[in-house]
PDB file of C-alpha atoms in Angstrom:
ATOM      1  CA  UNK A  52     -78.546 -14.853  44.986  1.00 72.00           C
ATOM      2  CA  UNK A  53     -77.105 -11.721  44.766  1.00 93.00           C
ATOM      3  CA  UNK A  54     -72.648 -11.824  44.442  1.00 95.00           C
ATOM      4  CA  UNK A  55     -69.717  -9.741  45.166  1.00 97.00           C
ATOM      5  CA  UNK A  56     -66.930  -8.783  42.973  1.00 97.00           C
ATOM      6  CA  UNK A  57     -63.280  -9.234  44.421  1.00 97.00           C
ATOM      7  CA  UNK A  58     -60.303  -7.098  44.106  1.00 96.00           C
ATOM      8  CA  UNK A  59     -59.019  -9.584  41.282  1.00 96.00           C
ATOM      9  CA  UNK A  60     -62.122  -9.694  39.195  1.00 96.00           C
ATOM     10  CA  UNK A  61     -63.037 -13.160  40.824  1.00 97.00           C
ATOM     11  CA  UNK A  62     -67.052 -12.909  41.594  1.00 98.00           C
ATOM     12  CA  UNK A  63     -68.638 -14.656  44.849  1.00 98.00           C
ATOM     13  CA  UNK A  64     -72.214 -15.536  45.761  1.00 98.00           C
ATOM     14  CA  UNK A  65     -73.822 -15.135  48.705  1.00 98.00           C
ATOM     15  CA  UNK A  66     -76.564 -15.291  50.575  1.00 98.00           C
ATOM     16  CA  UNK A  67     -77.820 -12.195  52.514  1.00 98.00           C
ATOM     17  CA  UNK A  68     -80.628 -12.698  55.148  1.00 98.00           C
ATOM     18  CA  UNK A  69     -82.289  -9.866  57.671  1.00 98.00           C
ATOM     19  CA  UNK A  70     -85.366 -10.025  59.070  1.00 98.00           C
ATOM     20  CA  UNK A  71     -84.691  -7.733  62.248  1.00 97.00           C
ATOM     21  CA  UNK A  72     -87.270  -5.117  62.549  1.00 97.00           C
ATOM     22  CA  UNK A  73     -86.594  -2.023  59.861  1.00 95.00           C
ATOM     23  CA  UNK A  74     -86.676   0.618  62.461  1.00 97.00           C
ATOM     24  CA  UNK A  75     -82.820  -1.147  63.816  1.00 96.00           C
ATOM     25  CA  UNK A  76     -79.400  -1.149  62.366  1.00 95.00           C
ATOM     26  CA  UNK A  77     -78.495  -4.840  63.072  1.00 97.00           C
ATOM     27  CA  UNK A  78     -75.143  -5.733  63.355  1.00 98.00           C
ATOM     28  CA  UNK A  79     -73.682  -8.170  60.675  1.00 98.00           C
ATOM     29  CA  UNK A  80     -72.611 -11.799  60.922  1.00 98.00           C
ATOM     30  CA  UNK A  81     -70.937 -13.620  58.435  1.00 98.00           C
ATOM     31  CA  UNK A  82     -70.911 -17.563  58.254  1.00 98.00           C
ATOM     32  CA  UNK A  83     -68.151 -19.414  57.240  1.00 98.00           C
ATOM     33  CA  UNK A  84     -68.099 -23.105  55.455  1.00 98.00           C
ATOM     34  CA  UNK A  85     -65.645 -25.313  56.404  1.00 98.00           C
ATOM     35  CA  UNK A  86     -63.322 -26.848  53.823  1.00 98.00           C
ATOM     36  CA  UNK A  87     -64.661 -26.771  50.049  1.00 98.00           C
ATOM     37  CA  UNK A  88     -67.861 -26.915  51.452  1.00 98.00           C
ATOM     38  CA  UNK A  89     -70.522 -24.162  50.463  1.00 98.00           C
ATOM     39  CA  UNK A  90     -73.367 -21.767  51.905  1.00 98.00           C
ATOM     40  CA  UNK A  91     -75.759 -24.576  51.500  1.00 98.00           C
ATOM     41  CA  UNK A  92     -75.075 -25.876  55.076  1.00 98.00           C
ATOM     42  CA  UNK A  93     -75.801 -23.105  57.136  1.00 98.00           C
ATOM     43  CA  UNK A  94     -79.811 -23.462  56.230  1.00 97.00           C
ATOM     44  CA  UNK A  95     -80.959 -24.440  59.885  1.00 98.00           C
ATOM     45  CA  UNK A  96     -78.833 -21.196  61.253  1.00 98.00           C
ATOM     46  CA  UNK A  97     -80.572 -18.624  59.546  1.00 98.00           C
ATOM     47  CA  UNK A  98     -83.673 -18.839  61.250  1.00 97.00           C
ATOM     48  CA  UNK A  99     -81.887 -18.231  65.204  1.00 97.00           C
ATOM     49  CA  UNK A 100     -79.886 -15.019  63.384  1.00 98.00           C
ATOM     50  CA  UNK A 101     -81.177 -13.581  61.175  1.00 98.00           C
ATOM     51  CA  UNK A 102     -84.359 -11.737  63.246  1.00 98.00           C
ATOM     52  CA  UNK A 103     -81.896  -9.611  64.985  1.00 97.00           C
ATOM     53  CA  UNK A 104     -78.745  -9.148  62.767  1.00 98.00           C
ATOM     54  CA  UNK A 105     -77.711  -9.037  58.763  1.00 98.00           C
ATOM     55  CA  UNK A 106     -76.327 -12.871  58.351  1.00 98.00           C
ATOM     56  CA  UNK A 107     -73.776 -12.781  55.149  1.00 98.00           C
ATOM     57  CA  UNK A 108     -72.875 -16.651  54.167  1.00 98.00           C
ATOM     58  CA  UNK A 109     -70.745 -16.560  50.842  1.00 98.00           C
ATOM     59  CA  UNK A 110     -69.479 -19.232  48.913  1.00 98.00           C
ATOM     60  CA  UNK A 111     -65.524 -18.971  49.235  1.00 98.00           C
ATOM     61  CA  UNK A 112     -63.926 -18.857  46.292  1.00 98.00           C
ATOM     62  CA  UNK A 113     -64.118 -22.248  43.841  1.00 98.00           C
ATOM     63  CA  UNK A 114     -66.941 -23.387  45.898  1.00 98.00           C
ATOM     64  CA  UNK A 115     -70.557 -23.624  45.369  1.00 97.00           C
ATOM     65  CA  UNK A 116     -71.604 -20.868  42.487  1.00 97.00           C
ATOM     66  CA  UNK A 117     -68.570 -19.030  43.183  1.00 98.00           C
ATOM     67  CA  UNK A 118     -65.974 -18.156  40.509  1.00 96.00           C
ATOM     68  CA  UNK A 119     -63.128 -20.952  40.431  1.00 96.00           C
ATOM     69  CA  UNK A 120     -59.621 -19.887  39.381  1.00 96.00           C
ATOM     70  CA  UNK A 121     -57.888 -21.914  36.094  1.00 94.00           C
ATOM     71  CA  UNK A 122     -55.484 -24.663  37.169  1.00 92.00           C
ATOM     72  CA  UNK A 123     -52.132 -23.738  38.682  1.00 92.00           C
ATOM     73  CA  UNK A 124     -53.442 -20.922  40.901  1.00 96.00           C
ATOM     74  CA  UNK A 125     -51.627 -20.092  44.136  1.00 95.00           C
ATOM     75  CA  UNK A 126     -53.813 -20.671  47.362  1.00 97.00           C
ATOM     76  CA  UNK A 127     -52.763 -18.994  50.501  1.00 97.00           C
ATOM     77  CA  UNK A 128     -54.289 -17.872  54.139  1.00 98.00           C
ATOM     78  CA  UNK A 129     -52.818 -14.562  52.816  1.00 98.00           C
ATOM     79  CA  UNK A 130     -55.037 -14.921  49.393  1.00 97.00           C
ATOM     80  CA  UNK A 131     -57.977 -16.660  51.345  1.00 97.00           C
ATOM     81  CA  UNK A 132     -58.017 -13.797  54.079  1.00 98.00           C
ATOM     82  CA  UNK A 133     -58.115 -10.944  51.511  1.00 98.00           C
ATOM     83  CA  UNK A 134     -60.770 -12.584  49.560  1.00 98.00           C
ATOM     84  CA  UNK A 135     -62.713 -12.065  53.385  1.00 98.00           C
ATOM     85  CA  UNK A 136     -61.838  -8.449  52.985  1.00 98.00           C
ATOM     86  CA  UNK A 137     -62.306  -7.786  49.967  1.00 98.00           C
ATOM     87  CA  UNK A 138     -65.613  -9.577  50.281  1.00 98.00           C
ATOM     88  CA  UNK A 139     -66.519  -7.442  53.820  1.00 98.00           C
ATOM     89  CA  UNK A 140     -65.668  -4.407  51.301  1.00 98.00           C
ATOM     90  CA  UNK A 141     -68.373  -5.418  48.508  1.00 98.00           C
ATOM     91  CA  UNK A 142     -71.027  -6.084  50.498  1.00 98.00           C
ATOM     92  CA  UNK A 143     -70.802  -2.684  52.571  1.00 97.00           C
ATOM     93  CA  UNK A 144     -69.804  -3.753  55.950  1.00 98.00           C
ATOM     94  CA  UNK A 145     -67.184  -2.510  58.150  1.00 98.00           C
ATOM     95  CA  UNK A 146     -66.745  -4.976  60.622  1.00 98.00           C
ATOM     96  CA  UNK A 147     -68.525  -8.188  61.681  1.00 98.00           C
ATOM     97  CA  UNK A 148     -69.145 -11.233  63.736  1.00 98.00           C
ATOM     98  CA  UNK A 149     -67.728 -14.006  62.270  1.00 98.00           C
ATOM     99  CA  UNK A 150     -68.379 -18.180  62.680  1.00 98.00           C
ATOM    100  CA  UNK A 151     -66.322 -20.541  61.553  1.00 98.00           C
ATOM    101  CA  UNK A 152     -67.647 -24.454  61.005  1.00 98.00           C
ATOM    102  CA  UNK A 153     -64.751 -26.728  61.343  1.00 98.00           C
ATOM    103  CA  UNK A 154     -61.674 -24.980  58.916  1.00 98.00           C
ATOM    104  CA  UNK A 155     -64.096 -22.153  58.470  1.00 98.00           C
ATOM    105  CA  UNK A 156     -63.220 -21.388  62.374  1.00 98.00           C
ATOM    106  CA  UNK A 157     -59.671 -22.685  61.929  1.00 98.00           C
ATOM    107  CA  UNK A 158     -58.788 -19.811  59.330  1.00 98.00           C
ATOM    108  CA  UNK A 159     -60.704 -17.063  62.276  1.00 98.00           C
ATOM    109  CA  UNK A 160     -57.249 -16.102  64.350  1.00 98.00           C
ATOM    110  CA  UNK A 161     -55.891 -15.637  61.134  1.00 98.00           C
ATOM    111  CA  UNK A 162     -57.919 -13.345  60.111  1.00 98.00           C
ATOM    112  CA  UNK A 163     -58.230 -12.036  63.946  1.00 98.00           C
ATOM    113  CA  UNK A 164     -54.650 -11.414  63.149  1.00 98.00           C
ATOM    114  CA  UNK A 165     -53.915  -9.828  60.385  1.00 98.00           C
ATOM    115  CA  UNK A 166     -56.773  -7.949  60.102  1.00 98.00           C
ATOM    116  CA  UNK A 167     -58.262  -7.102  63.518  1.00 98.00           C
ATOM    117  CA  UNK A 168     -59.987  -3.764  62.950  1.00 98.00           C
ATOM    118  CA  UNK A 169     -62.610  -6.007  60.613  1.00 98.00           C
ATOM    119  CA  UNK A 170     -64.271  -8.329  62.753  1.00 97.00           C
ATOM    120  CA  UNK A 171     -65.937  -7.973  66.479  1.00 98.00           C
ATOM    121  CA  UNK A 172     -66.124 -11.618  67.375  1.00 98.00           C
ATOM    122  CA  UNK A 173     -65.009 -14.911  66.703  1.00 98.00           C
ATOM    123  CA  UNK A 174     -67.199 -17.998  67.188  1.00 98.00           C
ATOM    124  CA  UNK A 175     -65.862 -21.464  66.265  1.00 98.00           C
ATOM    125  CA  UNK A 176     -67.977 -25.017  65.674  1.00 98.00           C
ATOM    126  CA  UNK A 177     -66.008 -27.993  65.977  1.00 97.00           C
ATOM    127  CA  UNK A 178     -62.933 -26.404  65.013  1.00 97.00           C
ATOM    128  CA  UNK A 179     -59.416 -27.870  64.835  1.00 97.00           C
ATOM    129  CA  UNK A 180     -55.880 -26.820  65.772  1.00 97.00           C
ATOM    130  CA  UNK A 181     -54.832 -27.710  62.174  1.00 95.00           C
ATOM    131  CA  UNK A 182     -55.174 -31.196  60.163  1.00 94.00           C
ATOM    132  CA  UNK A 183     -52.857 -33.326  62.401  1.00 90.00           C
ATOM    133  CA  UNK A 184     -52.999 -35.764  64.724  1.00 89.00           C
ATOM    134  CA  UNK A 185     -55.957 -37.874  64.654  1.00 89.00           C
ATOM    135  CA  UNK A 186     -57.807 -35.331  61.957  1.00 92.00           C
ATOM    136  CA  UNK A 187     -55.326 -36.142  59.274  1.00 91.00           C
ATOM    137  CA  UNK A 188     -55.243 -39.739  60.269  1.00 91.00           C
ATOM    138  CA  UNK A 189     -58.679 -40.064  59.730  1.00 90.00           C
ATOM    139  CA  UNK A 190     -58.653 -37.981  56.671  1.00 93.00           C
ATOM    140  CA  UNK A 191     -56.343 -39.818  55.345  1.00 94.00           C
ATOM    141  CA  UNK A 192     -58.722 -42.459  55.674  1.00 90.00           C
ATOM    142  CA  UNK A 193     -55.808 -45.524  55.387  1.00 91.00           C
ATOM    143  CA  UNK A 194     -53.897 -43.340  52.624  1.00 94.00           C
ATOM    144  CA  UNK A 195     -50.658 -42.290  53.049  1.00 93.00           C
ATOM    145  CA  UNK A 196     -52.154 -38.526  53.181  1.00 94.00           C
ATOM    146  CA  UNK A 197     -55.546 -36.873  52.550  1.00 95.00           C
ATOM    147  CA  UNK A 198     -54.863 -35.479  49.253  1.00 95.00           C
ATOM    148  CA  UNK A 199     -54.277 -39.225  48.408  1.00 96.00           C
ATOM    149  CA  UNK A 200     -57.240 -40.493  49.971  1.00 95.00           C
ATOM    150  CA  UNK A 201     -59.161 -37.638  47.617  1.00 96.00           C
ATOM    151  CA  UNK A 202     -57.788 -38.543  44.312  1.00 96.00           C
ATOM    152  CA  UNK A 203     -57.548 -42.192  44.471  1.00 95.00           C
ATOM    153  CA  UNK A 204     -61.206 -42.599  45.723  1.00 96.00           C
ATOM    154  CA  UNK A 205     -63.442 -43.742  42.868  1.00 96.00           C
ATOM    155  CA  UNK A 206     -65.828 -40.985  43.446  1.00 97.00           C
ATOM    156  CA  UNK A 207     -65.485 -37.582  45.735  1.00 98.00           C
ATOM    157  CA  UNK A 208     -69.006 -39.317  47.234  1.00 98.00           C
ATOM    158  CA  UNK A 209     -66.961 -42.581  48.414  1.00 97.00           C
ATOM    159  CA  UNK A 210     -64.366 -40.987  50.193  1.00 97.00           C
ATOM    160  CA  UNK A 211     -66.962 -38.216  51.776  1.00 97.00           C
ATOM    161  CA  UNK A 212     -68.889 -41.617  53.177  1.00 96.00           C
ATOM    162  CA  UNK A 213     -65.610 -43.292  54.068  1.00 94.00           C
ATOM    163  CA  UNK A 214     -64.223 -40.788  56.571  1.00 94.00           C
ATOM    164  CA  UNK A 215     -68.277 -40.196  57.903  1.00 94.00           C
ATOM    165  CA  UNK A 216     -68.669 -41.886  60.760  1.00 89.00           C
ATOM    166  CA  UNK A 217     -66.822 -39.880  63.350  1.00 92.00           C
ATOM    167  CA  UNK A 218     -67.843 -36.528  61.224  1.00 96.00           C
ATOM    168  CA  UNK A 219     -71.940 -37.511  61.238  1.00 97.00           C
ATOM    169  CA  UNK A 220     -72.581 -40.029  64.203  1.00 96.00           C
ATOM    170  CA  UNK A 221     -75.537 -42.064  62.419  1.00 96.00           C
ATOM    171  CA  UNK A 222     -77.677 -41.980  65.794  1.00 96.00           C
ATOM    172  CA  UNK A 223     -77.662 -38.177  65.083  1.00 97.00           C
ATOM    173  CA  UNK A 224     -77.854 -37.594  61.488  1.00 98.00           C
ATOM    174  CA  UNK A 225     -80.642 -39.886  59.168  1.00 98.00           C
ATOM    175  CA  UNK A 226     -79.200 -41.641  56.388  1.00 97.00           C
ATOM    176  CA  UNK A 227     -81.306 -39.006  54.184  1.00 98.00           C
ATOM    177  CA  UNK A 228     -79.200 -36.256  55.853  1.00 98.00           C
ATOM    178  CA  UNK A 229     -76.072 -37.693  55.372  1.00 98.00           C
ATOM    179  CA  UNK A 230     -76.463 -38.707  51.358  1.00 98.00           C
ATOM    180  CA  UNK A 231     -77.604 -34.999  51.006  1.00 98.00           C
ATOM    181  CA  UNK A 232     -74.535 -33.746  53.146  1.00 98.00           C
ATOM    182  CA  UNK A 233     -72.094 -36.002  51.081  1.00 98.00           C
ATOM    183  CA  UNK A 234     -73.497 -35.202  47.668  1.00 98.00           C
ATOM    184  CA  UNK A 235     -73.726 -30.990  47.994  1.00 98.00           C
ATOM    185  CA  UNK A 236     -69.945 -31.775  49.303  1.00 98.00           C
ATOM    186  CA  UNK A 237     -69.001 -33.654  46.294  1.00 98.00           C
ATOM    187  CA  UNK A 238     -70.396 -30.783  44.232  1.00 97.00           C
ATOM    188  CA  UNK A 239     -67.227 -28.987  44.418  1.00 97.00           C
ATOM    189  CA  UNK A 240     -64.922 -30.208  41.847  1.00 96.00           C
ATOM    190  CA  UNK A 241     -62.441 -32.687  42.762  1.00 96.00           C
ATOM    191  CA  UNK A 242     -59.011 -30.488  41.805  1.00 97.00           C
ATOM    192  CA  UNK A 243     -60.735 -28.294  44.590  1.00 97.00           C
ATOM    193  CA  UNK A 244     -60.568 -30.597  47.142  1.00 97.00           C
ATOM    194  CA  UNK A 245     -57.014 -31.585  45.781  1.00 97.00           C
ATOM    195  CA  UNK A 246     -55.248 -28.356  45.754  1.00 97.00           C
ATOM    196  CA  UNK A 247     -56.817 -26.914  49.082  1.00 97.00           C
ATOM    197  CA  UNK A 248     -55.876 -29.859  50.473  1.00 97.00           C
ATOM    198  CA  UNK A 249     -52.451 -29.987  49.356  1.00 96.00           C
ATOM    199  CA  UNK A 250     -51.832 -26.063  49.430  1.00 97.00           C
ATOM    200  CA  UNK A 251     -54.073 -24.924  52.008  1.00 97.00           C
ATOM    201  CA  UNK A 252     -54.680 -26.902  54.870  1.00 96.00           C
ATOM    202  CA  UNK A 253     -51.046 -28.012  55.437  1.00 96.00           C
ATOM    203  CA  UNK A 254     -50.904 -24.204  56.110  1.00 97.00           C
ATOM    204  CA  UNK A 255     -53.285 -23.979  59.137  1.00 98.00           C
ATOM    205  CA  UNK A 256     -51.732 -24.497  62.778  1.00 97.00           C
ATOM    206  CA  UNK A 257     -53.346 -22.559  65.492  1.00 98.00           C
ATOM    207  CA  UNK A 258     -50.993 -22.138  67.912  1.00 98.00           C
ATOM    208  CA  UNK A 259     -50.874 -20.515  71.535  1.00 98.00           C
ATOM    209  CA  UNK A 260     -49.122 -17.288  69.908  1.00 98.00           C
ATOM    210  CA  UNK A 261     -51.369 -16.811  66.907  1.00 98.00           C
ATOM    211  CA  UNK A 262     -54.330 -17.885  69.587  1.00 98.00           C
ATOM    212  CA  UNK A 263     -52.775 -14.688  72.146  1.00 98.00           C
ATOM    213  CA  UNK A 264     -53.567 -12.185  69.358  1.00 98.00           C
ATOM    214  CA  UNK A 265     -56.916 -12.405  69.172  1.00 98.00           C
ATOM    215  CA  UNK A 266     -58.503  -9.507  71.112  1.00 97.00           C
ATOM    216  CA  UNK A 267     -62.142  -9.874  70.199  1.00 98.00           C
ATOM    217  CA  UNK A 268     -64.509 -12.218  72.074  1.00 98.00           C
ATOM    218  CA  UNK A 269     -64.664 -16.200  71.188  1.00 98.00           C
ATOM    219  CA  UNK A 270     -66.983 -19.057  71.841  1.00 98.00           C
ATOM    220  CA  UNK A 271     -65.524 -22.057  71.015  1.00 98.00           C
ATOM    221  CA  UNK A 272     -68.770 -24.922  70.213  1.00 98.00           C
ATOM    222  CA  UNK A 273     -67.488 -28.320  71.001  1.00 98.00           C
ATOM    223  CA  UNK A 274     -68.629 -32.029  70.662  1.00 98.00           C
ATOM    224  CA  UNK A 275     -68.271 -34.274  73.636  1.00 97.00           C
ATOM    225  CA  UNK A 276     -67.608 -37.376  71.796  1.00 96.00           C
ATOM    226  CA  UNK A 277     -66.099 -36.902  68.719  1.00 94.00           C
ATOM    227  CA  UNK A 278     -62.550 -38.437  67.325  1.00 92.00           C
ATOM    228  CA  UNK A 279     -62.378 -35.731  65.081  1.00 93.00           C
ATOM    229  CA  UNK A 280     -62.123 -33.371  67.780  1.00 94.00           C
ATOM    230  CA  UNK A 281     -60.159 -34.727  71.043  1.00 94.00           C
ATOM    231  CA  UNK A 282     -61.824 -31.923  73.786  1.00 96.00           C
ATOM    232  CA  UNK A 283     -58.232 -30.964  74.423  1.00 95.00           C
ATOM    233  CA  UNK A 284     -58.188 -29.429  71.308  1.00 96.00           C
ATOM    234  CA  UNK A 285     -60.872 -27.434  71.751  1.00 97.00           C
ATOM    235  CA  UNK A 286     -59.491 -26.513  75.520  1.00 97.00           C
ATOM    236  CA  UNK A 287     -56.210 -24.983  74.074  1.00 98.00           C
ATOM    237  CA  UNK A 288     -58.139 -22.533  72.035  1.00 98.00           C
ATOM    238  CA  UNK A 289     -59.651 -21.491  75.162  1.00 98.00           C
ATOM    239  CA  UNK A 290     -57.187 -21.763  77.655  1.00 98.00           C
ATOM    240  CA  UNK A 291     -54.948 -19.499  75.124  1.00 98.00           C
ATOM    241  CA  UNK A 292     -57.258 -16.523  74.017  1.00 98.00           C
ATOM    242  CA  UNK A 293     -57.077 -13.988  76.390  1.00 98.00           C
ATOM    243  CA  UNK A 294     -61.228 -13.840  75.926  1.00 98.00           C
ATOM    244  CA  UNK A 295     -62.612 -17.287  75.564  1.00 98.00           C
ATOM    245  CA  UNK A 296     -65.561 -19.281  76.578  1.00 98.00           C
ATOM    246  CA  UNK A 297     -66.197 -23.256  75.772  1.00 98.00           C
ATOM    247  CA  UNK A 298     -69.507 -24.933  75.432  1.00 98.00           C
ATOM    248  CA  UNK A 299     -69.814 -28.790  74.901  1.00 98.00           C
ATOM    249  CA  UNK A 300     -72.627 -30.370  73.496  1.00 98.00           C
ATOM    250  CA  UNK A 301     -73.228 -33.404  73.879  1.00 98.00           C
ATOM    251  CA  UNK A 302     -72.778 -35.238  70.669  1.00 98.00           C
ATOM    252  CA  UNK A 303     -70.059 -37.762  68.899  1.00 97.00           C
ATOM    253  CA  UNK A 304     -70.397 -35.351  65.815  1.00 97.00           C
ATOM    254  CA  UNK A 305     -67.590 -33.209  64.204  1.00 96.00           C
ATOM    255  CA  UNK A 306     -69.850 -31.580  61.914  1.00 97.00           C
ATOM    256  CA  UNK A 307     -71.550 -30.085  64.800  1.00 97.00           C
ATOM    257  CA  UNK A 308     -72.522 -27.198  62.967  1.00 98.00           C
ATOM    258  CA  UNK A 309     -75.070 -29.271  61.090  1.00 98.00           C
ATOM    259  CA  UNK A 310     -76.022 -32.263  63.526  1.00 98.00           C
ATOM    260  CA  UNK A 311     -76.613 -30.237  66.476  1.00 98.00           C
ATOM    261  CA  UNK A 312     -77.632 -27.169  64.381  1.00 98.00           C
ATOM    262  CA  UNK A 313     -80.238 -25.494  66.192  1.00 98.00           C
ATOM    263  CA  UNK A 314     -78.594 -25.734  69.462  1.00 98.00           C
ATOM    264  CA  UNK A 315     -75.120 -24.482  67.949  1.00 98.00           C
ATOM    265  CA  UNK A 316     -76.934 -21.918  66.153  1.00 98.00           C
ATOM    266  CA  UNK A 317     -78.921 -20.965  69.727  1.00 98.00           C
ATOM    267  CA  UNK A 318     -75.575 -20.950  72.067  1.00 98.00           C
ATOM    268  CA  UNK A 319     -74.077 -18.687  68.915  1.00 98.00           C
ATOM    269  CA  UNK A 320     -77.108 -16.479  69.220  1.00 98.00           C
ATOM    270  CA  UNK A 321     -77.208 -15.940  73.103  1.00 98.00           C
ATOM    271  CA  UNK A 322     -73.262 -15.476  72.612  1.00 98.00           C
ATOM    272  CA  UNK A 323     -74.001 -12.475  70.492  1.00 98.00           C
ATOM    273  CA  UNK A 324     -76.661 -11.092  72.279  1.00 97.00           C
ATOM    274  CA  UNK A 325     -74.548 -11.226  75.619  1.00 95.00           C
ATOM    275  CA  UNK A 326     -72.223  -8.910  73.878  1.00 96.00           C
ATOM    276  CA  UNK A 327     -74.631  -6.843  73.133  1.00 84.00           C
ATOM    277  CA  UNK A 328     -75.149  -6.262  77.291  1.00 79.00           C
ATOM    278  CA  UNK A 329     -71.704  -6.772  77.994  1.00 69.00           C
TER     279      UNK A 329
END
């Protein structure tokens, strides 16, 4: 697994897939984990990409084999955005394609942003406006916030399996699939989950003016039935990106991006190709 080395020292992992044909210079496409999650869950998505373009999927910083800063360090969007560049920078590549799965795609106008010369598309998988709303109330799963809910549960497994339900609808996901989604989750170390949750995600509110900014193409991936994600939520990013395009799939799901892989990973692929032609 090869690894990139950040402007601070700080090392990432990654993995790096192409199997386009060697006479081509495929463009690049970098997947994004959501929150404290790891490269691990993009498996089904590599096959749809990666015979036409370069597919990047690090491990952000602290998660999976990635390097994981000593206690008391500062997270930011500002840190967590130039760990994206410096990481684009390591591995060679100018500008890409990014998709986001649920905060991975919440952190995109961001980056879309602040940094719009490095990225030629935005696609976003069950993504919300921020954690608010009926998000954090379900994270919170009955606590009085999430970063509660994480360090009083008993294990990081429990409160992964708690707050399930309306993340991995059981008529979609086999109970095999679900133990192996909750225990690569859990592999991140709890004071992870605790400071992102207390320093990052309070952070994240995609609004209609940060959402006006973004001048590269989006697809926004949606679930049809999922608490998680009212569909208003995902018609605001739409309705306020001056190029946007929704697609529901029909599932009660908010971890679309790995119970309904192969067709998010298709509509992503026909997305990119269509830009390709446009």
């Amino acid at each position: 697994m090869p690894h990139a080395t950040l402007s601070d020292g700080a090392v990432l992992h990654y993995h790096d897939y192409c199997f386009a044909d060697p006479w081509t210079t495929p463009e690049t496409v970098v997947l994004l984990h959501g929150y404290v999650r790891d490269s691990n869950f993009w498996f089904a998505w590599v096959p749809a990409l990666a015979r036409h373009y370069r597919v990047l999927i690090p491990d952000l910083r602290a998660c999976g084999k990635s390097d994981a800063p000593p206690p008391g360090f500062k997270w930011s969007l500002e840190q967590y955005h130039r760990d994206l560049v410096d990481f684009l920078d390591a591995t060679g590549t100018k500008a890409a394609h990014f998709v986001g799965e649920s905060m991975g795609g919440m952190v995109m106008p961001y980056f879309a942003n602040w940094y719009p010369d490095r990225l030629k598309s935005i696609t976003c998988c069950s993504s919300n406006l921020g954690v608010k709303g009926v998000m954090a109330k379900e994270m919170s799963a009955g606590a009085a916030s999430m970063t509660e809910a994480i360090t009083s549960a008993p294990t990081l497994v429990d409160y992964i399996r708690k707050t399930e339900t309306s993340r991995l609808a059981p008529d979609e996901v086999s109970e095999e699939g679900r133990t192996w989604y909750a225990e690569e989750w859990a592999s991140t170390p709890r004071r992870i989950w605790e400071e992102w949750s207390a320093q990052l995600v309070p952070t994240i509110n995609v609004d209609e003016e940060l959402l006006a900014g973004v001048k590269v193409p989006l697809l926004f991936i949606a679930a049809s039935r999922t608490v998680k994600l009212p569909l208003s939520e995902a018609q605001f990013w739409v309705d306020h990106t001056p190029d946007a395009r929704l697609i529901v799939v029909d599932s009660a799901s908010q971890g679309l991006a790995f119970a309904k892989a192969d067709i998010c990973a298709q509509h992503t692929f026909e997305f990119l190709q269509g830009l390709k032609q446009a």
